[in-house]
Amino acid sequence: MTATRTRGAARSTRSRRASSDAVFKALADPTRREILSLLRERRRSVGEIASNFQVSRPAISKHLRLLRSAGLVVDRPEGTARMCELNAAPLREIDDWLEAYKTFWTTSLQALKAHVENS
């Protein structure tokens, strides 16, 4: 591999890592997870999302801004409202990352079960 290709691959890895970090940061907050749950059902206006919470609308706007920067929410103006919808694509990358851990836990739990049953 040439030096240019190596640098390009390293840059791509850093970019994916930064993207994953942004998604994890977005998912770390329970309010943002609840917003994603609301958007999983259907697209909603910012005002409709805010009405589901006891925090201020500016606070919800900040949460939505962080979700947008992580690529988890896209919004479009529709008349005087901004309509938000879920973009689940970044979650696939997280699911891929978690897959190795799912395999680890499945194997570990199967070994534990076998140990308990044989004891």
PDB file of C-alpha atoms in Angstrom:
ATOM      1  CA  MET A   1       0.000   0.000   0.000  1.00  0.00           C
ATOM      2  CA  THR A   2       1.331   3.423  -0.868  1.00  0.00           C
ATOM      3  CA  ALA A   3       1.855   6.150   1.712  1.00  0.00           C
ATOM      4  CA  THR A   4      -1.032   8.129   0.210  1.00  0.00           C
ATOM      5  CA  ARG A   5      -3.401   5.176   0.477  1.00  0.00           C
ATOM      6  CA  THR A   6      -2.254   4.516   4.052  1.00  0.00           C
ATOM      7  CA  ARG A   7      -2.944   8.135   5.028  1.00  0.00           C
ATOM      8  CA  GLY A   8      -6.330   7.947   3.292  1.00  0.00           C
ATOM      9  CA  ALA A   9      -7.247   4.761   5.150  1.00  0.00           C
ATOM     10  CA  ALA A  10      -6.163   6.292   8.472  1.00  0.00           C
ATOM     11  CA  ARG A  11      -8.213   9.417   7.749  1.00  0.00           C
ATOM     12  CA  SER A  12     -11.223   7.252   6.901  1.00  0.00           C
ATOM     13  CA  THR A  13     -10.837   5.301  10.157  1.00  0.00           C
ATOM     14  CA  ARG A  14     -10.605   8.547  12.157  1.00  0.00           C
ATOM     15  CA  SER A  15     -13.668   9.874  10.358  1.00  0.00           C
ATOM     16  CA  ARG A  16     -15.684   6.724  11.164  1.00  0.00           C
ATOM     17  CA  ARG A  17     -14.507   6.872  14.776  1.00  0.00           C
ATOM     18  CA  ALA A  18     -15.521  10.538  15.061  1.00  0.00           C
ATOM     19  CA  SER A  19     -18.882   9.705  13.519  1.00  0.00           C
ATOM     20  CA  SER A  20     -19.406   6.815  15.956  1.00  0.00           C
ATOM     21  CA  ASP A  21     -18.354   9.018  18.873  1.00  0.00           C
ATOM     22  CA  ALA A  22     -20.942  11.624  17.848  1.00  0.00           C
ATOM     23  CA  VAL A  23     -23.655   8.957  17.703  1.00  0.00           C
ATOM     24  CA  PHE A  24     -22.689   7.541  21.109  1.00  0.00           C
ATOM     25  CA  LYS A  25     -22.679  11.063  22.559  1.00  0.00           C
ATOM     26  CA  ALA A  26     -26.127  11.680  21.105  1.00  0.00           C
ATOM     27  CA  LEU A  27     -27.471   8.398  22.493  1.00  0.00           C
ATOM     28  CA  ALA A  28     -25.996   9.014  25.947  1.00  0.00           C
ATOM     29  CA  ASP A  29     -28.782  11.391  26.943  1.00  0.00           C
ATOM     30  CA  PRO A  30     -32.220   9.966  27.873  1.00  0.00           C
ATOM     31  CA  THR A  31     -34.057  12.972  26.427  1.00  0.00           C
ATOM     32  CA  ARG A  32     -32.365  12.480  23.064  1.00  0.00           C
ATOM     33  CA  ARG A  33     -33.153   8.755  23.127  1.00  0.00           C
ATOM     34  CA  GLU A  34     -36.805   9.618  23.798  1.00  0.00           C
ATOM     35  CA  ILE A  35     -36.794  12.086  20.897  1.00  0.00           C
ATOM     36  CA  LEU A  36     -35.494   9.309  18.632  1.00  0.00           C
ATOM     37  CA  SER A  37     -38.257   7.006  19.909  1.00  0.00           C
ATOM     38  CA  LEU A  38     -40.852   9.630  19.028  1.00  0.00           C
ATOM     39  CA  LEU A  39     -39.363  10.039  15.567  1.00  0.00           C
ATOM     40  CA  ARG A  40     -39.248   6.277  15.052  1.00  0.00           C
ATOM     41  CA  GLU A  41     -43.057   6.362  15.030  1.00  0.00           C
ATOM     42  CA  ARG A  42     -43.356   9.190  12.472  1.00  0.00           C
ATOM     43  CA  ARG A  43     -41.934  12.556  11.510  1.00  0.00           C
ATOM     44  CA  ARG A  44     -42.879  15.422  13.817  1.00  0.00           C
ATOM     45  CA  SER A  45     -42.540  19.173  14.087  1.00  0.00           C
ATOM     46  CA  VAL A  46     -40.114  20.668  16.600  1.00  0.00           C
ATOM     47  CA  GLY A  47     -43.093  22.038  18.539  1.00  0.00           C
ATOM     48  CA  GLU A  48     -44.756  18.632  18.664  1.00  0.00           C
ATOM     49  CA  ILE A  49     -41.542  17.039  19.911  1.00  0.00           C
ATOM     50  CA  ALA A  50     -41.124  19.756  22.547  1.00  0.00           C
ATOM     51  CA  SER A  51     -44.692  19.243  23.793  1.00  0.00           C
ATOM     52  CA  ASN A  52     -43.703  15.753  24.983  1.00  0.00           C
ATOM     53  CA  PHE A  53     -41.173  17.110  27.480  1.00  0.00           C
ATOM     54  CA  GLN A  54     -41.202  19.324  30.547  1.00  0.00           C
ATOM     55  CA  VAL A  55     -38.097  21.215  29.460  1.00  0.00           C
ATOM     56  CA  SER A  56     -38.111  24.401  27.411  1.00  0.00           C
ATOM     57  CA  ARG A  57     -38.416  24.422  23.649  1.00  0.00           C
ATOM     58  CA  PRO A  58     -34.893  25.944  23.345  1.00  0.00           C
ATOM     59  CA  ALA A  59     -33.580  22.960  25.353  1.00  0.00           C
ATOM     60  CA  ILE A  60     -35.275  20.561  22.919  1.00  0.00           C
ATOM     61  CA  SER A  61     -33.830  22.568  20.022  1.00  0.00           C
ATOM     62  CA  LYS A  62     -30.342  22.033  21.471  1.00  0.00           C
ATOM     63  CA  HIS A  63     -30.988  18.297  21.723  1.00  0.00           C
ATOM     64  CA  LEU A  64     -32.228  18.262  18.124  1.00  0.00           C
ATOM     65  CA  ARG A  65     -29.143  20.198  16.991  1.00  0.00           C
ATOM     66  CA  LEU A  66     -26.872  17.559  18.536  1.00  0.00           C
ATOM     67  CA  LEU A  67     -28.959  14.745  16.995  1.00  0.00           C
ATOM     68  CA  ARG A  68     -28.691  16.478  13.602  1.00  0.00           C
ATOM     69  CA  SER A  69     -24.923  16.876  13.937  1.00  0.00           C
ATOM     70  CA  ALA A  70     -24.664  13.129  14.662  1.00  0.00           C
ATOM     71  CA  GLY A  71     -26.714  12.455  11.529  1.00  0.00           C
ATOM     72  CA  LEU A  72     -29.566  10.843  13.474  1.00  0.00           C
ATOM     73  CA  VAL A  73     -32.183  13.477  12.661  1.00  0.00           C
ATOM     74  CA  VAL A  74     -32.889  15.355   9.457  1.00  0.00           C
ATOM     75  CA  ASP A  75     -35.271  18.257   9.305  1.00  0.00           C
ATOM     76  CA  ARG A  76     -36.940  20.267   6.586  1.00  0.00           C
ATOM     77  CA  PRO A  77     -38.986  23.435   6.634  1.00  0.00           C
ATOM     78  CA  GLU A  78     -42.638  22.831   5.910  1.00  0.00           C
ATOM     79  CA  GLY A  79     -44.594  26.041   5.937  1.00  0.00           C
ATOM     80  CA  THR A  80     -43.728  27.746   9.221  1.00  0.00           C
ATOM     81  CA  ALA A  81     -42.738  24.497  10.958  1.00  0.00           C
ATOM     82  CA  ARG A  82     -39.567  22.428  10.855  1.00  0.00           C
ATOM     83  CA  MET A  83     -40.418  18.764  10.366  1.00  0.00           C
ATOM     84  CA  CYS A  84     -37.958  16.288  11.860  1.00  0.00           C
ATOM     85  CA  GLU A  85     -37.490  12.671  10.941  1.00  0.00           C
ATOM     86  CA  LEU A  86     -35.264   9.851  12.075  1.00  0.00           C
ATOM     87  CA  ASN A  87     -32.246   8.850  10.024  1.00  0.00           C
ATOM     88  CA  ALA A  88     -31.341   5.410  11.385  1.00  0.00           C
ATOM     89  CA  ALA A  89     -28.345   4.873   9.061  1.00  0.00           C
ATOM     90  CA  PRO A  90     -25.726   5.950  11.658  1.00  0.00           C
ATOM     91  CA  LEU A  91     -27.160   3.359  14.039  1.00  0.00           C
ATOM     92  CA  ARG A  92     -26.163   0.566  11.633  1.00  0.00           C
ATOM     93  CA  GLU A  93     -22.500   1.439  12.168  1.00  0.00           C
ATOM     94  CA  ILE A  94     -22.998   1.207  15.938  1.00  0.00           C
ATOM     95  CA  ASP A  95     -24.829  -2.095  15.518  1.00  0.00           C
ATOM     96  CA  ASP A  96     -21.907  -3.434  13.473  1.00  0.00           C
ATOM     97  CA  TRP A  97     -19.507  -2.373  16.237  1.00  0.00           C
ATOM     98  CA  LEU A  98     -21.684  -4.044  18.884  1.00  0.00           C
ATOM     99  CA  GLU A  99     -21.901  -7.298  16.918  1.00  0.00           C
ATOM    100  CA  ALA A 100     -18.505  -8.487  18.204  1.00  0.00           C
ATOM    101  CA  TYR A 101     -19.714  -7.956  21.762  1.00  0.00           C
ATOM    102  CA  LYS A 102     -22.978  -9.780  21.081  1.00  0.00           C
ATOM    103  CA  THR A 103     -20.933 -12.770  19.910  1.00  0.00           C
ATOM    104  CA  PHE A 104     -18.726 -12.528  23.018  1.00  0.00           C
ATOM    105  CA  TRP A 105     -21.716 -12.480  25.381  1.00  0.00           C
ATOM    106  CA  THR A 106     -23.520 -15.289  23.570  1.00  0.00           C
ATOM    107  CA  THR A 107     -20.415 -17.484  23.783  1.00  0.00           C
ATOM    108  CA  SER A 108     -19.802 -16.538  27.436  1.00  0.00           C
ATOM    109  CA  LEU A 109     -23.387 -17.220  28.447  1.00  0.00           C
ATOM    110  CA  GLN A 110     -23.422 -20.549  26.632  1.00  0.00           C
ATOM    111  CA  ALA A 111     -20.218 -21.549  28.451  1.00  0.00           C
ATOM    112  CA  LEU A 112     -21.736 -20.482  31.781  1.00  0.00           C
ATOM    113  CA  LYS A 113     -24.887 -22.473  31.062  1.00  0.00           C
ATOM    114  CA  ALA A 114     -22.855 -25.563  30.192  1.00  0.00           C
ATOM    115  CA  HIS A 115     -20.781 -25.140  33.388  1.00  0.00           C
ATOM    116  CA  VAL A 116     -23.890 -24.776  35.573  1.00  0.00           C
ATOM    117  CA  GLU A 117     -25.629 -27.742  33.954  1.00  0.00           C
ATOM    118  CA  ASN A 118     -22.573 -29.951  34.339  1.00  0.00           C
ATOM    119  CA  SER A 119     -21.935 -29.026  37.971  1.00  0.00           C
TER     120      SER A 119
END
